[in-house]
Coordinates of C-alpha atoms in Angstrom, one line a residue:
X1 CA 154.9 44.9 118.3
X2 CA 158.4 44.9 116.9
X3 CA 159.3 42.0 119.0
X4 CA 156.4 39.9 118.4
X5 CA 157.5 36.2 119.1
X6 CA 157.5 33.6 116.3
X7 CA 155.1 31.7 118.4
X8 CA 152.7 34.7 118.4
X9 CA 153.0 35.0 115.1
X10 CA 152.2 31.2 114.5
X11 CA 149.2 31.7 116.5
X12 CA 147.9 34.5 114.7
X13 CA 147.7 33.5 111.3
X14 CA 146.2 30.1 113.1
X15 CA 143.1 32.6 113.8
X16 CA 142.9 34.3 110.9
X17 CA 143.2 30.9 108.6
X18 CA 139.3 30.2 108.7
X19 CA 138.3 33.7 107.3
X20 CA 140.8 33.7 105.0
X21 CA 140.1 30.2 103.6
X22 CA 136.6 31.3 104.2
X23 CA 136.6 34.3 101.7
X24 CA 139.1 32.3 99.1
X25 CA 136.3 29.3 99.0
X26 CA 133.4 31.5 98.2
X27 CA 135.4 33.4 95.6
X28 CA 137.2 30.2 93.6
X29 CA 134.3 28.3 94.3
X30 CA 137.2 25.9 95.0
X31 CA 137.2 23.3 98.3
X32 CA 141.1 24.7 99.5
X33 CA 141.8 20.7 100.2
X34 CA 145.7 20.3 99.5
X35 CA 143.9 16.6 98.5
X36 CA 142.0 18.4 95.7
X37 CA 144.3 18.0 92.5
X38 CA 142.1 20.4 90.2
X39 CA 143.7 23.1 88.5
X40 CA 141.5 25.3 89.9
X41 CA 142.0 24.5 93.4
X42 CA 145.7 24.1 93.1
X43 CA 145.4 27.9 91.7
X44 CA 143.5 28.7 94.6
X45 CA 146.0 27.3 97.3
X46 CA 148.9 29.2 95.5
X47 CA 146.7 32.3 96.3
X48 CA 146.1 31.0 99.7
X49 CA 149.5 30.8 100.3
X50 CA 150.2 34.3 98.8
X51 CA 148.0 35.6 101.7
X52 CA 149.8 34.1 104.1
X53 CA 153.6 35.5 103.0
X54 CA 151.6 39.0 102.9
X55 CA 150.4 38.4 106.1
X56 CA 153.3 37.0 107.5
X57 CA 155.4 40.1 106.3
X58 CA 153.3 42.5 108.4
X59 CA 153.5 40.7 111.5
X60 CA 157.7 40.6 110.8
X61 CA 157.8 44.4 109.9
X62 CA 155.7 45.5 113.2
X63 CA 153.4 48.2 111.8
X64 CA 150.5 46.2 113.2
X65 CA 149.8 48.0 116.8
X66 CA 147.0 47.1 117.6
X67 CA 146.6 42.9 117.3
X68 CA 143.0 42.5 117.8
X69 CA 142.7 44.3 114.6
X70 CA 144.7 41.1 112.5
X71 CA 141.4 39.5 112.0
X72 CA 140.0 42.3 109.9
X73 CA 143.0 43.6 108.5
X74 CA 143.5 39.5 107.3
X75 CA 139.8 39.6 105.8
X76 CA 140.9 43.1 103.5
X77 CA 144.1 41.7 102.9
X78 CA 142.4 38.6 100.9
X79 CA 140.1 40.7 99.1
X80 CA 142.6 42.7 97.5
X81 CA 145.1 39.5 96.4
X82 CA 141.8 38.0 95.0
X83 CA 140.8 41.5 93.1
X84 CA 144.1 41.6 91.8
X85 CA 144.3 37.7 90.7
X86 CA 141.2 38.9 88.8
X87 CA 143.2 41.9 87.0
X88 CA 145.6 40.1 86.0
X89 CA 143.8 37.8 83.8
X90 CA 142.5 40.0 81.9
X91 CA 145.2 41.8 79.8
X92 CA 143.1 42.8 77.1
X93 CA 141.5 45.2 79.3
X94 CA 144.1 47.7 79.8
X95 CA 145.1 47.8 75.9
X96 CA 141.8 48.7 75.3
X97 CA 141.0 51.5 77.6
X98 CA 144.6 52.8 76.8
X99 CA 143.7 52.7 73.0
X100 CA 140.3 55.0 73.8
X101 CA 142.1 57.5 76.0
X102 CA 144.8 57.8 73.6
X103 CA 142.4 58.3 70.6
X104 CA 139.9 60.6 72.4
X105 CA 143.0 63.2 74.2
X106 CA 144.4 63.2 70.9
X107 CA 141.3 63.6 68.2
X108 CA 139.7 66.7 67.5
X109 CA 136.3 66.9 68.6
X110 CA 136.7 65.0 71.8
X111 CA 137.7 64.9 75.2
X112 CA 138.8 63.2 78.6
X113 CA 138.2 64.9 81.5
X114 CA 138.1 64.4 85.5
X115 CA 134.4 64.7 86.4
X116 CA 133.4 64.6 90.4
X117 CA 136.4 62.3 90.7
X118 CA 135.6 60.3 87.9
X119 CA 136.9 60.0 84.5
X120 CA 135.0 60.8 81.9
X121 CA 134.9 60.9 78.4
X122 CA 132.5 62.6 75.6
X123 CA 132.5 65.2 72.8
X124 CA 134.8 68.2 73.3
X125 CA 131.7 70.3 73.6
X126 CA 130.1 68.7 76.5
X127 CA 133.2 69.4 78.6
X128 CA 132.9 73.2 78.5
X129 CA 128.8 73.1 78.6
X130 CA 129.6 71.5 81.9
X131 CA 126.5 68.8 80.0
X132 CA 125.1 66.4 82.5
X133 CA 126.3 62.5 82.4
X134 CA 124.5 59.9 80.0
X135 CA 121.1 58.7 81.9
X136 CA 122.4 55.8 83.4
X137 CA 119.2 53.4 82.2
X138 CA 121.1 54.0 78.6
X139 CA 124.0 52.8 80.0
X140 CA 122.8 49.5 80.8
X141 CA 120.6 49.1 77.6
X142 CA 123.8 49.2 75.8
X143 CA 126.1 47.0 78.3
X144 CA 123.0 44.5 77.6
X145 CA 123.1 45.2 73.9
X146 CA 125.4 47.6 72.4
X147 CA 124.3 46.7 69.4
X148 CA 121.5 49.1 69.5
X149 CA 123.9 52.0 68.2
X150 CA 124.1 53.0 64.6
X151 CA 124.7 49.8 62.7
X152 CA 127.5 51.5 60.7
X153 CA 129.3 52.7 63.9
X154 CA 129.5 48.7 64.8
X155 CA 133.5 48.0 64.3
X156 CA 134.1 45.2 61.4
X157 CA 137.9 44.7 62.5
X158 CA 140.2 43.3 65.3
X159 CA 140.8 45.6 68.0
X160 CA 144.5 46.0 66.8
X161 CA 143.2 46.8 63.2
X162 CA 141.5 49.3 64.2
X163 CA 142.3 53.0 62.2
X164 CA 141.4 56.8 63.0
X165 CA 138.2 56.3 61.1
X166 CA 136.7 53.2 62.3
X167 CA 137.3 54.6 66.1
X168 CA 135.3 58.0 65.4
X169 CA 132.7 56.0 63.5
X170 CA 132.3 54.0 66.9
X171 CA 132.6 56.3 69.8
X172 CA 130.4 58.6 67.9
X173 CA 128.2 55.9 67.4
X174 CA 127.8 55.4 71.8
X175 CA 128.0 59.2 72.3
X176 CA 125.1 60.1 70.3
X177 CA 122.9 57.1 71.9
X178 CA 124.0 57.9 75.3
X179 CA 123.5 61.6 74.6
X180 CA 126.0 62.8 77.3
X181 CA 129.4 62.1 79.0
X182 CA 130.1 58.7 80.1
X183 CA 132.9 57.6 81.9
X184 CA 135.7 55.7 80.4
X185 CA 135.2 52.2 82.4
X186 CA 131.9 52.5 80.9
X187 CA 132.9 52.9 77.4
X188 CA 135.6 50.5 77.8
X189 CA 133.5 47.9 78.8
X190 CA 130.8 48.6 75.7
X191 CA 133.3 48.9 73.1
X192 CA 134.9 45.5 74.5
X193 CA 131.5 43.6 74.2
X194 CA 132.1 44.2 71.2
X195 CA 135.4 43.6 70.2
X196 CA 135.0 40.6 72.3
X197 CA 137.3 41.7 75.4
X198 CA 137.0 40.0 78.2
X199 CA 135.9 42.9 80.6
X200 CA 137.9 43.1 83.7
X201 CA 135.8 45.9 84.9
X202 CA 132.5 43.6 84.2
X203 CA 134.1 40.1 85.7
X204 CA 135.1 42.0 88.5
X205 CA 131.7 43.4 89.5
X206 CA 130.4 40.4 90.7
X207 CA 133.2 40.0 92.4
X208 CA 133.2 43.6 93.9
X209 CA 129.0 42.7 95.2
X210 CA 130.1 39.7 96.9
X211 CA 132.5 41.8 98.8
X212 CA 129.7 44.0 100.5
X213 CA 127.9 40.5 101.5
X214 CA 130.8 38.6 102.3
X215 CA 132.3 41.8 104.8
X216 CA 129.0 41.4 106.1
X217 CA 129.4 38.0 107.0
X218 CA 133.1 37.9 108.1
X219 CA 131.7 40.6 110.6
X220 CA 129.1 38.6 111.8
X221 CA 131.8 35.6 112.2
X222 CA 132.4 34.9 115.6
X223 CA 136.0 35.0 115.0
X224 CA 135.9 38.5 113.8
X225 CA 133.1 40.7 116.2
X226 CA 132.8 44.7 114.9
X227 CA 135.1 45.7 117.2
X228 CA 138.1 43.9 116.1
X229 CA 137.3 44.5 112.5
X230 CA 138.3 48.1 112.1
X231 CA 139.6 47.9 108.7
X232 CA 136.2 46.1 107.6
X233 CA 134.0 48.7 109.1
X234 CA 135.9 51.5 107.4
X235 CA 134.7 50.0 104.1
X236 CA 131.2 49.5 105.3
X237 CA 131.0 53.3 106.9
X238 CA 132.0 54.3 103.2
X239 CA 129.5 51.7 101.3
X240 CA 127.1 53.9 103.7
X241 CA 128.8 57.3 102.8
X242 CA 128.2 56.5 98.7
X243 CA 124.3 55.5 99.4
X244 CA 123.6 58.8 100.8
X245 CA 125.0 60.4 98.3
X246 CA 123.4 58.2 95.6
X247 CA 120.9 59.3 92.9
X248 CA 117.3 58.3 94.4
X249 CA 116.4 56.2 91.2
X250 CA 119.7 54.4 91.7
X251 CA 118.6 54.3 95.6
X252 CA 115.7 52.5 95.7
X253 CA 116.0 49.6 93.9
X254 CA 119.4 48.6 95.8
X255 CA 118.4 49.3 99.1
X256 CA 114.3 47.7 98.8
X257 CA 116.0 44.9 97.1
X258 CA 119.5 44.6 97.6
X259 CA 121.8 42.1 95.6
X260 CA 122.8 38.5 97.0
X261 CA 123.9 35.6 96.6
X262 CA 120.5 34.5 98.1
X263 CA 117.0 36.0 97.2
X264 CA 116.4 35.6 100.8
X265 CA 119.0 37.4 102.0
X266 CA 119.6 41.2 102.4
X267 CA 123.1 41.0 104.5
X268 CA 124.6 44.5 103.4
X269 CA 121.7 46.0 104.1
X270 CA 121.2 44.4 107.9
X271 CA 125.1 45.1 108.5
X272 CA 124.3 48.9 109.0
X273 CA 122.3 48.8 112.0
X274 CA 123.7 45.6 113.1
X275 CA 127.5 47.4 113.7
X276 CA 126.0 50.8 114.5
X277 CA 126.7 52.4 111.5
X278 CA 122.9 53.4 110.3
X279 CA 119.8 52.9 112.2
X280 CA 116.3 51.3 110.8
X281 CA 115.6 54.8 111.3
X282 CA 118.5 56.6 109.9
X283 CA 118.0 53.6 106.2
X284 CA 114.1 54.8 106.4
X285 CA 114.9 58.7 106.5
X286 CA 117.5 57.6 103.5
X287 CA 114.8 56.0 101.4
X288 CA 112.3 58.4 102.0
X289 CA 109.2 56.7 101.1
X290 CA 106.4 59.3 100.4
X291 CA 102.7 58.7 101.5
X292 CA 101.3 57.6 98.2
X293 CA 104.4 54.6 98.1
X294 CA 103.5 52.9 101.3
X295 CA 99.9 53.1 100.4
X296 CA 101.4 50.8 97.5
X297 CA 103.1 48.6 100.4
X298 CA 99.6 48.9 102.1
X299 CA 97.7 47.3 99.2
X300 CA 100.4 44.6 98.9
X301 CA 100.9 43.8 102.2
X302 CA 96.7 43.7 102.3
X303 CA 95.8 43.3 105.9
X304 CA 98.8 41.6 107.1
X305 CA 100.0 45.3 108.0
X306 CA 97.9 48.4 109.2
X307 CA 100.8 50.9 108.2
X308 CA 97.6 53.7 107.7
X309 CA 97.4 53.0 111.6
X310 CA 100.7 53.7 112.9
X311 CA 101.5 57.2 113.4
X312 CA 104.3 58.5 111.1
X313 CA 106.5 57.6 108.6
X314 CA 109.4 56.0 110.9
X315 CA 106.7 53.7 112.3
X316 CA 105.6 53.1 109.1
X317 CA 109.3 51.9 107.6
X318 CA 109.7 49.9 110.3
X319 CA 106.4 47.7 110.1
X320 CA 107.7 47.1 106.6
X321 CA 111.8 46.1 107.6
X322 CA 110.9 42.4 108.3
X323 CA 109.2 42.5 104.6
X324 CA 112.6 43.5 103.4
X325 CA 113.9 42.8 100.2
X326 CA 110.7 43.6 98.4
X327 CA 110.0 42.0 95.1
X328 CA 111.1 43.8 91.8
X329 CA 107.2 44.2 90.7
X330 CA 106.4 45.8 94.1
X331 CA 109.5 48.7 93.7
X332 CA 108.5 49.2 89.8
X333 CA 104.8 50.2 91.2
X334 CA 106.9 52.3 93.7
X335 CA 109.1 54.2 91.3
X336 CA 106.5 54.0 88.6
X337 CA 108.6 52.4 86.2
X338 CA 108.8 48.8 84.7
X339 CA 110.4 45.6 86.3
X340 CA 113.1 45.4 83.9
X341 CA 113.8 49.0 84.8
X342 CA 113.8 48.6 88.2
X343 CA 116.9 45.8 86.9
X344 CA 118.7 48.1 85.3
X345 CA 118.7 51.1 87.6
X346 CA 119.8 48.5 90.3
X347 CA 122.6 47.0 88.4
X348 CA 123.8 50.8 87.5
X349 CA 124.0 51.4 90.8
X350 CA 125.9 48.2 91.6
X351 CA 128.4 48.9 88.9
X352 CA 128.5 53.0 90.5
X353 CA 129.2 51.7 94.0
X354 CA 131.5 49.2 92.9
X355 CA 133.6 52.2 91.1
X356 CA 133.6 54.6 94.1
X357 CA 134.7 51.5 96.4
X358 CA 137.7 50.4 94.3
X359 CA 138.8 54.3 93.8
X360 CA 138.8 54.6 97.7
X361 CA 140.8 51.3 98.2
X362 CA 143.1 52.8 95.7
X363 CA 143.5 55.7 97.2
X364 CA 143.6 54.7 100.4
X365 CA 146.4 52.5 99.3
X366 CA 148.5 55.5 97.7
X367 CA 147.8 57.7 100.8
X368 CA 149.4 54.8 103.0
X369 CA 152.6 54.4 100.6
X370 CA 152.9 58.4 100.0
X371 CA 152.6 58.7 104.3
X372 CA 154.2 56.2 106.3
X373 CA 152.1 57.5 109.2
X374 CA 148.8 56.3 108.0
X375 CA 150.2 52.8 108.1
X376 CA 147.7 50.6 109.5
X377 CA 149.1 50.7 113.3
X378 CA 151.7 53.5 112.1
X379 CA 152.9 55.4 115.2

């Protein structure tokens, strides 16, 4: 690989140009045309361009063994310069969550501790009661409205301004409405809604759900099949790894009705059995659906589907896949809850799986700096 021509080299970044464009179009909304003299799109060339000089730099340094892998590794490469375009414009972000993890190590009365992987925040008592995690449902009320704490724990003052008191008055203020631990992303992003931060965490979530779509659909590409897309299917194997180990009420409303850019559209759920990573069968043991819930699909379906017919539960799921997503209304009657519940327990579980999938691109870029040998194509 070391002595990879200049032609080759030429030649590869020629294949990899569509996805890469592909994914920078979709994300900048931008058309990519060196004719188009927005601001916008001439910001999106220059990170076009910084794509290619990263790409560029692993083809001259040889660590790529394996060249039928360049398409994927191209397609990861571009969603990490566009997550960290996103970082950088928002400063504020950082201050802020330094500020509460600096007040709450230091103040009496609270803590920050490392939870399941996760860090997490709360009163100093919950850490040794080992106290289970604010219901996430709360969580969301408040990233809707955090106004709904105690009026007087509402800050009156610029971030900066901010003293001892009036930052107990307000973390007290979300820890006795949430009731439990929270982590410190989460807290962050509530006390910035109200400071009026512009929440990196929060702009990047949308960014973070397009990801598990647009993977899907740079491995459908026929420029990048499964098998040259190892880097790609790593993430998706662990997008599958998190939803098995997700809470059940979290569960549900992603995988029934899973978030897109299109309401007709369920590509990061089809992606599984598509690439062999989770059967029909294998999602349907996953969801679990008991007898009295597909009775519910029963009566909505009418008599379009006989799924009292078919002879167990597998069958059963499977009659139902092409009916995939179903609507909000129809999972609320499943879980018993209420629509806008069904919302929030889905955007909670968005905002969990975009977490774990940014902590194990992190880490899998620490592993790869502390160990030369797990290199992509290291030998």
């Amino acid at each position: 690989m070391s002595g990879i021509s200049a032609t080759d080299r030429e030649r590869l970044l020629r294949e990899v140009e569509p996805t890469v464009k592909g994914i920078l179009r979709r994300k900048t909304r931008t058309s990519l045309s060196p004719n188009d003299g927005r601001p916008e799109n001439l910001a999106a060339l220059d990170l076009y361009q910084d794509v290619v000089v990263e790409l560029l730099q692993k083809l001259n340094t040889g660590e790529l063994e394996d060249l039928a892998n360049f398409q994927g590794y191209a397609a990861v490469v571009t969603y990490h310069a566009w997550s960290e375009h996103l970082r950088s414009r928002f400063p504020d972000w950082a201050s802020l969550k330094n500020r509460l993890r600096r007040f709450l190590t230091h103040q009496a009365g609270y803590a920050v501790w490392e939870s399941d992987g996760d860090m997490v925040c709360g009163y100093a008592g919950w850490q040794g009661q080992r106290q289970e995690r604010a219901d996430g449902t709360k969580i969301s009320e408040l990233r809707q409205n955090p106004r709904k704490i105690d009026p007087a724990a509402i800050p009156q003052k610029l971030m900066e301004r901010m003293t001892a008191t009036d930052w107990d008055r307000m973390v007290t203020g979300f820890f006795d409405y949430l009731g439990g631990p929270v982590e410190l992303d989460d807290l962050s992003a509530l006390a910035g809604t109200l400071f009026g931060v512009k929440n990196r965490r929060e702009a990047n979530l949308e960014s973070d759900r397009e990801d598990e779509q647009d993977l899907a659909a740079t491995l459908a590409a026929d420029n990048v099949s499964a098998d040259r897309a190892s880097a790609v299917l790593q993430g998706l194997r662990r997008l599958w790894s998190e939803l098995e180990g997700m809470r059940r009420e979290w569960l549900l409303p992603y995988l029934l009705n899973p978030p897109g850019t299109r309401k007709d559209e369920r590509g990061e759920l089809d992606v599984f059995p598509s690439n062999g990573i989770a059967s029909v069968q294998k999602i349907g043991r996953l969801v679990a659906l008991s007898a009295a819930q597909f009775k519910v699909l029963q009566e909505e379906a009418e008599a379009e589907i006989r799924l009292d017919a078919l002879p167990d539960d597998e069958h059963r799921f499977a009659a139902i896949w092409n009916r995939l997503p179903l609507r909000d209304a129809t999972i609320a009657r499943l879980m018993g809850k209420t629509t806008q519940e069904v919302i929030n327990l889905r955007m909670v579980a968005i905002t969990n799986l975009a977490k774990k999938l940014a902590d194990f691109r992190e880490s899998g870029a620490k592993d790869k700096s502390a160990n030369p040998q797990k290199k992509m194509g290291a030998s």
